[in-house]
């Protein structure tokens, strides 16, 4: 089975095509950028698919990161993935950004605890923690860094993601042990790997925000309706 994977959730725009019978990607392109995903994504998909024999006809499904992450970035990726699915008749599956960050570290870390932390600004992070032996110990959530330390219960942990430096520092300040892992966006190859094993009936391409928008309506400044 061959899959097209898309990630625009964080500070990267990434696309790849992978197969379930090979560890090597058929094609890949990644660009680091904080904004401009909308302009970059579709030309990137076009370039990647031009390198695939049979083009979209050779695909079995599409995977896309669903968050948490940038509101704008998530909308760009999800809109593109859904449009491709609609045009080709391919199923589209969603992969959470936290899962894609955890997966490569879990593959290396054996039974150790791994926490994925994405910077949510204002002293908060998006957090998920799990180990191979114990499964999910902290479900995906939006928390203050101090609360994240408490949730991890003082256990030695490897932390990954853009919020990892702040979380690791807070853990060590509280007397705990933290190993700092990768702090960049999730590898697109792992988005593809998780998409290949996802169940389309349950891994839906819907945004996972975990918190409300920063912008709030100004009730006191509403204009009277006519």
PDB file of C-alpha atoms in Angstrom:
ATOM      1  CA  UNK A   1       0.000   0.000   0.000  1.00  0.00           C
ATOM      2  CA  UNK A   2       1.264   3.468  -0.910  1.00  0.00           C
ATOM      3  CA  UNK A   3       0.341   6.635   0.999  1.00  0.00           C
ATOM      4  CA  UNK A   4       0.661  10.378   0.500  1.00  0.00           C
ATOM      5  CA  UNK A   5       1.436  12.128   3.820  1.00  0.00           C
ATOM      6  CA  UNK A   6       1.056  15.843   4.512  1.00  0.00           C
ATOM      7  CA  UNK A   7       2.139  17.893   7.528  1.00  0.00           C
ATOM      8  CA  UNK A   8       1.546  21.630   7.975  1.00  0.00           C
ATOM      9  CA  UNK A   9       0.706  21.662  11.692  1.00  0.00           C
ATOM     10  CA  UNK A  10       3.856  23.357  12.983  1.00  0.00           C
ATOM     11  CA  UNK A  11       6.901  25.213  11.609  1.00  0.00           C
ATOM     12  CA  UNK A  12       7.313  23.026   8.545  1.00  0.00           C
ATOM     13  CA  UNK A  13       5.560  22.149   5.326  1.00  0.00           C
ATOM     14  CA  UNK A  14       6.255  18.504   4.524  1.00  0.00           C
ATOM     15  CA  UNK A  15       5.014  15.993   1.964  1.00  0.00           C
ATOM     16  CA  UNK A  16       6.079  12.421   1.247  1.00  0.00           C
ATOM     17  CA  UNK A  17       4.967   9.236  -0.444  1.00  0.00           C
ATOM     18  CA  UNK A  18       5.706   5.995   1.405  1.00  0.00           C
ATOM     19  CA  UNK A  19       4.886   2.291   1.140  1.00  0.00           C
ATOM     20  CA  UNK A  20       4.038  -0.287   3.777  1.00  0.00           C
ATOM     21  CA  UNK A  21       6.596  -2.746   2.365  1.00  0.00           C
ATOM     22  CA  UNK A  22       9.642  -0.467   2.531  1.00  0.00           C
ATOM     23  CA  UNK A  23      11.370   1.777   5.078  1.00  0.00           C
ATOM     24  CA  UNK A  24      12.554   4.060   2.273  1.00  0.00           C
ATOM     25  CA  UNK A  25      10.371   6.912   1.073  1.00  0.00           C
ATOM     26  CA  UNK A  26       9.419   6.969  -2.588  1.00  0.00           C
ATOM     27  CA  UNK A  27       9.583  10.775  -2.613  1.00  0.00           C
ATOM     28  CA  UNK A  28       9.867  13.518   0.001  1.00  0.00           C
ATOM     29  CA  UNK A  29      10.108  17.280   0.329  1.00  0.00           C
ATOM     30  CA  UNK A  30      10.245  19.417   3.480  1.00  0.00           C
ATOM     31  CA  UNK A  31      10.496  23.164   3.925  1.00  0.00           C
ATOM     32  CA  UNK A  32      10.966  24.928   7.265  1.00  0.00           C
ATOM     33  CA  UNK A  33       8.697  27.955   7.554  1.00  0.00           C
ATOM     34  CA  UNK A  34       6.648  29.648  10.240  1.00  0.00           C
ATOM     35  CA  UNK A  35       4.016  30.897   7.788  1.00  0.00           C
ATOM     36  CA  UNK A  36       3.164  30.624   4.104  1.00  0.00           C
ATOM     37  CA  UNK A  37       1.972  27.009   4.231  1.00  0.00           C
ATOM     38  CA  UNK A  38      -0.949  27.798   1.934  1.00  0.00           C
ATOM     39  CA  UNK A  39       1.338  29.046  -0.826  1.00  0.00           C
ATOM     40  CA  UNK A  40       3.912  26.275  -0.397  1.00  0.00           C
ATOM     41  CA  UNK A  41       1.831  23.127   0.044  1.00  0.00           C
ATOM     42  CA  UNK A  42       0.100  22.412  -3.262  1.00  0.00           C
ATOM     43  CA  UNK A  43       3.193  23.107  -5.429  1.00  0.00           C
ATOM     44  CA  UNK A  44       5.099  20.796  -3.087  1.00  0.00           C
ATOM     45  CA  UNK A  45       2.483  18.050  -3.490  1.00  0.00           C
ATOM     46  CA  UNK A  46       2.677  18.494  -7.262  1.00  0.00           C
ATOM     47  CA  UNK A  47       6.486  18.164  -7.263  1.00  0.00           C
ATOM     48  CA  UNK A  48       6.434  15.084  -5.035  1.00  0.00           C
ATOM     49  CA  UNK A  49       3.711  13.340  -7.024  1.00  0.00           C
ATOM     50  CA  UNK A  50       5.539  14.070 -10.304  1.00  0.00           C
ATOM     51  CA  UNK A  51       8.235  11.689  -9.059  1.00  0.00           C
ATOM     52  CA  UNK A  52       5.778   8.844  -8.414  1.00  0.00           C
ATOM     53  CA  UNK A  53       5.106   6.350 -11.183  1.00  0.00           C
ATOM     54  CA  UNK A  54       1.382   6.253 -11.823  1.00  0.00           C
ATOM     55  CA  UNK A  55       0.791   9.491  -9.918  1.00  0.00           C
ATOM     56  CA  UNK A  56      -2.293   9.615  -7.734  1.00  0.00           C
ATOM     57  CA  UNK A  57      -3.590   6.385  -9.285  1.00  0.00           C
ATOM     58  CA  UNK A  58      -0.803   4.562  -7.444  1.00  0.00           C
ATOM     59  CA  UNK A  59      -1.941   5.741  -4.008  1.00  0.00           C
ATOM     60  CA  UNK A  60      -4.139   3.852  -1.548  1.00  0.00           C
ATOM     61  CA  UNK A  61      -4.783   6.645   0.956  1.00  0.00           C
ATOM     62  CA  UNK A  62      -3.818  10.102   2.193  1.00  0.00           C
ATOM     63  CA  UNK A  63      -2.628  11.003   5.705  1.00  0.00           C
ATOM     64  CA  UNK A  64      -2.544  14.457   7.266  1.00  0.00           C
ATOM     65  CA  UNK A  65      -1.585  15.840  10.670  1.00  0.00           C
ATOM     66  CA  UNK A  66      -4.662  17.056  12.535  1.00  0.00           C
ATOM     67  CA  UNK A  67      -3.019  18.889  15.434  1.00  0.00           C
ATOM     68  CA  UNK A  68      -2.542  20.253  17.892  1.00  0.00           C
ATOM     69  CA  UNK A  69      -0.697  23.030  16.106  1.00  0.00           C
ATOM     70  CA  UNK A  70      -1.182  26.293  14.253  1.00  0.00           C
ATOM     71  CA  UNK A  71      -4.827  27.038  13.457  1.00  0.00           C
ATOM     72  CA  UNK A  72      -3.905  28.316  10.007  1.00  0.00           C
ATOM     73  CA  UNK A  73      -1.446  25.510   9.285  1.00  0.00           C
ATOM     74  CA  UNK A  74      -3.950  22.842  10.283  1.00  0.00           C
ATOM     75  CA  UNK A  75      -6.656  24.302   8.063  1.00  0.00           C
ATOM     76  CA  UNK A  76      -4.257  24.394   5.104  1.00  0.00           C
ATOM     77  CA  UNK A  77      -3.196  20.764   5.471  1.00  0.00           C
ATOM     78  CA  UNK A  78      -6.659  19.408   6.194  1.00  0.00           C
ATOM     79  CA  UNK A  79      -8.241  21.319   3.318  1.00  0.00           C
ATOM     80  CA  UNK A  80      -5.627  20.032   0.868  1.00  0.00           C
ATOM     81  CA  UNK A  81      -5.879  16.436   2.074  1.00  0.00           C
ATOM     82  CA  UNK A  82      -9.671  16.438   1.921  1.00  0.00           C
ATOM     83  CA  UNK A  83      -9.627  17.979  -1.544  1.00  0.00           C
ATOM     84  CA  UNK A  84      -7.208  15.328  -2.790  1.00  0.00           C
ATOM     85  CA  UNK A  85      -9.366  12.611  -1.237  1.00  0.00           C
ATOM     86  CA  UNK A  86     -12.495  14.016  -2.824  1.00  0.00           C
ATOM     87  CA  UNK A  87     -10.882  14.346  -6.264  1.00  0.00           C
ATOM     88  CA  UNK A  88      -9.317  10.871  -6.245  1.00  0.00           C
ATOM     89  CA  UNK A  89     -11.771   8.875  -4.160  1.00  0.00           C
ATOM     90  CA  UNK A  90      -8.992   7.968  -1.711  1.00  0.00           C
ATOM     91  CA  UNK A  91      -9.638   7.611   2.029  1.00  0.00           C
ATOM     92  CA  UNK A  92      -8.068  10.344   4.162  1.00  0.00           C
ATOM     93  CA  UNK A  93      -6.803   9.561   7.677  1.00  0.00           C
ATOM     94  CA  UNK A  94      -5.776  11.951  10.432  1.00  0.00           C
ATOM     95  CA  UNK A  95      -2.584  11.580  12.480  1.00  0.00           C
ATOM     96  CA  UNK A  96      -2.154  13.633  15.645  1.00  0.00           C
ATOM     97  CA  UNK A  97       0.964  15.774  15.829  1.00  0.00           C
ATOM     98  CA  UNK A  98       1.713  14.462  19.317  1.00  0.00           C
ATOM     99  CA  UNK A  99       1.604  10.840  18.117  1.00  0.00           C
ATOM    100  CA  UNK A 100       3.944  11.626  15.231  1.00  0.00           C
ATOM    101  CA  UNK A 101       6.395  13.222  17.680  1.00  0.00           C
ATOM    102  CA  UNK A 102       6.198  10.307  20.119  1.00  0.00           C
ATOM    103  CA  UNK A 103       6.516   7.457  17.615  1.00  0.00           C
ATOM    104  CA  UNK A 104      10.197   7.762  16.597  1.00  0.00           C
ATOM    105  CA  UNK A 105      11.340   8.245  20.188  1.00  0.00           C
ATOM    106  CA  UNK A 106       9.284   5.281  21.386  1.00  0.00           C
ATOM    107  CA  UNK A 107      10.908   3.155  18.686  1.00  0.00           C
ATOM    108  CA  UNK A 108      14.327   4.039  20.145  1.00  0.00           C
ATOM    109  CA  UNK A 109      13.494   4.267  23.824  1.00  0.00           C
ATOM    110  CA  UNK A 110      12.302   0.776  24.667  1.00  0.00           C
ATOM    111  CA  UNK A 111      10.132   0.805  27.787  1.00  0.00           C
ATOM    112  CA  UNK A 112      11.086   4.329  28.916  1.00  0.00           C
ATOM    113  CA  UNK A 113       8.546   7.101  29.347  1.00  0.00           C
ATOM    114  CA  UNK A 114       8.378   9.631  26.500  1.00  0.00           C
ATOM    115  CA  UNK A 115       6.518  12.949  26.581  1.00  0.00           C
ATOM    116  CA  UNK A 116       5.677  15.026  23.518  1.00  0.00           C
ATOM    117  CA  UNK A 117       5.370  18.729  24.299  1.00  0.00           C
ATOM    118  CA  UNK A 118       4.393  21.394  21.766  1.00  0.00           C
ATOM    119  CA  UNK A 119       4.844  25.039  22.701  1.00  0.00           C
ATOM    120  CA  UNK A 120       1.370  26.584  23.130  1.00  0.00           C
ATOM    121  CA  UNK A 121       2.789  29.965  24.274  1.00  0.00           C
ATOM    122  CA  UNK A 122       2.039  31.923  27.447  1.00  0.00           C
ATOM    123  CA  UNK A 123       3.716  29.256  29.620  1.00  0.00           C
ATOM    124  CA  UNK A 124       1.556  26.401  28.348  1.00  0.00           C
ATOM    125  CA  UNK A 125       2.158  23.301  26.217  1.00  0.00           C
ATOM    126  CA  UNK A 126       0.222  20.614  24.405  1.00  0.00           C
ATOM    127  CA  UNK A 127       1.219  17.401  26.161  1.00  0.00           C
ATOM    128  CA  UNK A 128       0.961  13.649  25.723  1.00  0.00           C
ATOM    129  CA  UNK A 129       3.074  11.015  27.481  1.00  0.00           C
ATOM    130  CA  UNK A 130       3.347   7.280  27.021  1.00  0.00           C
ATOM    131  CA  UNK A 131       5.633   4.267  27.082  1.00  0.00           C
ATOM    132  CA  UNK A 132       5.565   1.013  25.162  1.00  0.00           C
ATOM    133  CA  UNK A 133       5.076  -0.990  28.351  1.00  0.00           C
ATOM    134  CA  UNK A 134       2.578   1.272  30.088  1.00  0.00           C
ATOM    135  CA  UNK A 135       0.693   2.759  27.174  1.00  0.00           C
ATOM    136  CA  UNK A 136      -0.680   6.294  27.451  1.00  0.00           C
ATOM    137  CA  UNK A 137       0.055   7.784  30.877  1.00  0.00           C
ATOM    138  CA  UNK A 138      -0.998  11.351  30.047  1.00  0.00           C
ATOM    139  CA  UNK A 139      -3.683  11.788  27.392  1.00  0.00           C
ATOM    140  CA  UNK A 140      -3.450  14.717  24.946  1.00  0.00           C
ATOM    141  CA  UNK A 141      -4.184  18.006  26.685  1.00  0.00           C
ATOM    142  CA  UNK A 142      -3.379  21.711  26.940  1.00  0.00           C
ATOM    143  CA  UNK A 143      -1.692  22.472  30.281  1.00  0.00           C
ATOM    144  CA  UNK A 144       0.636  24.871  32.027  1.00  0.00           C
ATOM    145  CA  UNK A 145       4.236  23.658  32.131  1.00  0.00           C
ATOM    146  CA  UNK A 146       4.048  23.400  35.935  1.00  0.00           C
ATOM    147  CA  UNK A 147       0.964  21.189  35.697  1.00  0.00           C
ATOM    148  CA  UNK A 148       2.735  18.999  33.126  1.00  0.00           C
ATOM    149  CA  UNK A 149       5.539  18.374  35.621  1.00  0.00           C
ATOM    150  CA  UNK A 150       2.983  17.224  38.196  1.00  0.00           C
ATOM    151  CA  UNK A 151       1.240  14.944  35.695  1.00  0.00           C
ATOM    152  CA  UNK A 152       4.519  13.176  34.896  1.00  0.00           C
ATOM    153  CA  UNK A 153       4.801  12.262  38.606  1.00  0.00           C
ATOM    154  CA  UNK A 154       8.566  12.589  38.905  1.00  0.00           C
ATOM    155  CA  UNK A 155       9.319   9.684  36.583  1.00  0.00           C
ATOM    156  CA  UNK A 156      12.445   9.857  34.380  1.00  0.00           C
ATOM    157  CA  UNK A 157      11.266  10.964  30.966  1.00  0.00           C
ATOM    158  CA  UNK A 158      12.523  11.781  27.486  1.00  0.00           C
ATOM    159  CA  UNK A 159      10.840  14.922  26.160  1.00  0.00           C
ATOM    160  CA  UNK A 160      10.439  15.854  22.488  1.00  0.00           C
ATOM    161  CA  UNK A 161       8.833  18.682  20.530  1.00  0.00           C
ATOM    162  CA  UNK A 162       9.014  22.469  20.505  1.00  0.00           C
ATOM    163  CA  UNK A 163       7.904  22.677  24.143  1.00  0.00           C
ATOM    164  CA  UNK A 164      10.474  20.123  25.291  1.00  0.00           C
ATOM    165  CA  UNK A 165      13.203  22.584  26.435  1.00  0.00           C
ATOM    166  CA  UNK A 166      10.804  24.424  28.764  1.00  0.00           C
ATOM    167  CA  UNK A 167       9.324  21.171  30.095  1.00  0.00           C
ATOM    168  CA  UNK A 168      12.742  19.556  30.634  1.00  0.00           C
ATOM    169  CA  UNK A 169      13.981  22.630  32.502  1.00  0.00           C
ATOM    170  CA  UNK A 170      10.894  22.645  34.732  1.00  0.00           C
ATOM    171  CA  UNK A 171      11.254  18.925  35.484  1.00  0.00           C
ATOM    172  CA  UNK A 172      14.883  19.334  36.477  1.00  0.00           C
ATOM    173  CA  UNK A 173      14.084  22.420  38.564  1.00  0.00           C
ATOM    174  CA  UNK A 174      11.585  20.272  40.469  1.00  0.00           C
ATOM    175  CA  UNK A 175      14.260  17.643  41.128  1.00  0.00           C
ATOM    176  CA  UNK A 176      13.256  15.235  38.369  1.00  0.00           C
ATOM    177  CA  UNK A 177      15.215  13.681  35.515  1.00  0.00           C
ATOM    178  CA  UNK A 178      14.526  14.656  31.899  1.00  0.00           C
ATOM    179  CA  UNK A 179      16.383  13.833  28.695  1.00  0.00           C
ATOM    180  CA  UNK A 180      15.926  16.313  25.883  1.00  0.00           C
ATOM    181  CA  UNK A 181      15.131  14.726  22.513  1.00  0.00           C
ATOM    182  CA  UNK A 182      14.285  16.236  19.126  1.00  0.00           C
ATOM    183  CA  UNK A 183      12.631  19.650  19.314  1.00  0.00           C
ATOM    184  CA  UNK A 184      11.546  20.095  15.679  1.00  0.00           C
ATOM    185  CA  UNK A 185       8.309  19.171  13.894  1.00  0.00           C
ATOM    186  CA  UNK A 186       7.458  15.480  13.501  1.00  0.00           C
ATOM    187  CA  UNK A 187       9.334  13.591  10.777  1.00  0.00           C
ATOM    188  CA  UNK A 188       7.063  13.261   7.770  1.00  0.00           C
ATOM    189  CA  UNK A 189       8.087   9.603   7.394  1.00  0.00           C
ATOM    190  CA  UNK A 190       6.471   8.876  10.745  1.00  0.00           C
ATOM    191  CA  UNK A 191       3.289  10.692   9.750  1.00  0.00           C
ATOM    192  CA  UNK A 192       3.186   8.323   6.786  1.00  0.00           C
ATOM    193  CA  UNK A 193       3.943   5.252   8.938  1.00  0.00           C
ATOM    194  CA  UNK A 194       1.160   6.049  11.381  1.00  0.00           C
ATOM    195  CA  UNK A 195      -1.185   6.823   8.498  1.00  0.00           C
ATOM    196  CA  UNK A 196      -0.504   3.436   6.947  1.00  0.00           C
ATOM    197  CA  UNK A 197      -1.717   1.581  10.053  1.00  0.00           C
ATOM    198  CA  UNK A 198      -4.562   3.970  10.957  1.00  0.00           C
ATOM    199  CA  UNK A 199      -8.179   2.857  10.715  1.00  0.00           C
ATOM    200  CA  UNK A 200      -9.989   5.248   8.341  1.00  0.00           C
ATOM    201  CA  UNK A 201     -13.200   4.680  10.281  1.00  0.00           C
ATOM    202  CA  UNK A 202     -11.712   6.142  13.454  1.00  0.00           C
ATOM    203  CA  UNK A 203      -8.685   8.262  12.462  1.00  0.00           C
ATOM    204  CA  UNK A 204     -10.792  11.005  10.922  1.00  0.00           C
ATOM    205  CA  UNK A 205      -9.294  14.098   9.237  1.00  0.00           C
ATOM    206  CA  UNK A 206     -10.692  16.528  11.781  1.00  0.00           C
ATOM    207  CA  UNK A 207      -8.708  19.211  13.619  1.00  0.00           C
ATOM    208  CA  UNK A 208      -7.523  18.478  17.166  1.00  0.00           C
ATOM    209  CA  UNK A 209      -7.160  21.902  18.776  1.00  0.00           C
ATOM    210  CA  UNK A 210      -7.240  21.030  22.530  1.00  0.00           C
ATOM    211  CA  UNK A 211      -7.982  24.671  23.402  1.00  0.00           C
ATOM    212  CA  UNK A 212     -10.129  27.544  22.202  1.00  0.00           C
ATOM    213  CA  UNK A 213      -8.944  30.331  19.905  1.00  0.00           C
ATOM    214  CA  UNK A 214      -6.973  33.266  21.291  1.00  0.00           C
ATOM    215  CA  UNK A 215      -9.333  35.761  19.654  1.00  0.00           C
ATOM    216  CA  UNK A 216     -12.587  36.211  21.559  1.00  0.00           C
ATOM    217  CA  UNK A 217     -15.694  38.231  20.573  1.00  0.00           C
ATOM    218  CA  UNK A 218     -16.036  41.579  22.329  1.00  0.00           C
ATOM    219  CA  UNK A 219     -19.532  41.259  23.774  1.00  0.00           C
ATOM    220  CA  UNK A 220     -19.421  44.734  25.263  1.00  0.00           C
ATOM    221  CA  UNK A 221     -18.690  46.277  21.853  1.00  0.00           C
ATOM    222  CA  UNK A 222     -21.452  44.606  19.879  1.00  0.00           C
ATOM    223  CA  UNK A 223     -23.507  46.770  17.588  1.00  0.00           C
ATOM    224  CA  UNK A 224     -27.222  46.731  18.194  1.00  0.00           C
ATOM    225  CA  UNK A 225     -29.119  44.675  15.668  1.00  0.00           C
ATOM    226  CA  UNK A 226     -31.591  46.536  13.470  1.00  0.00           C
TER     227      UNK A 226
END
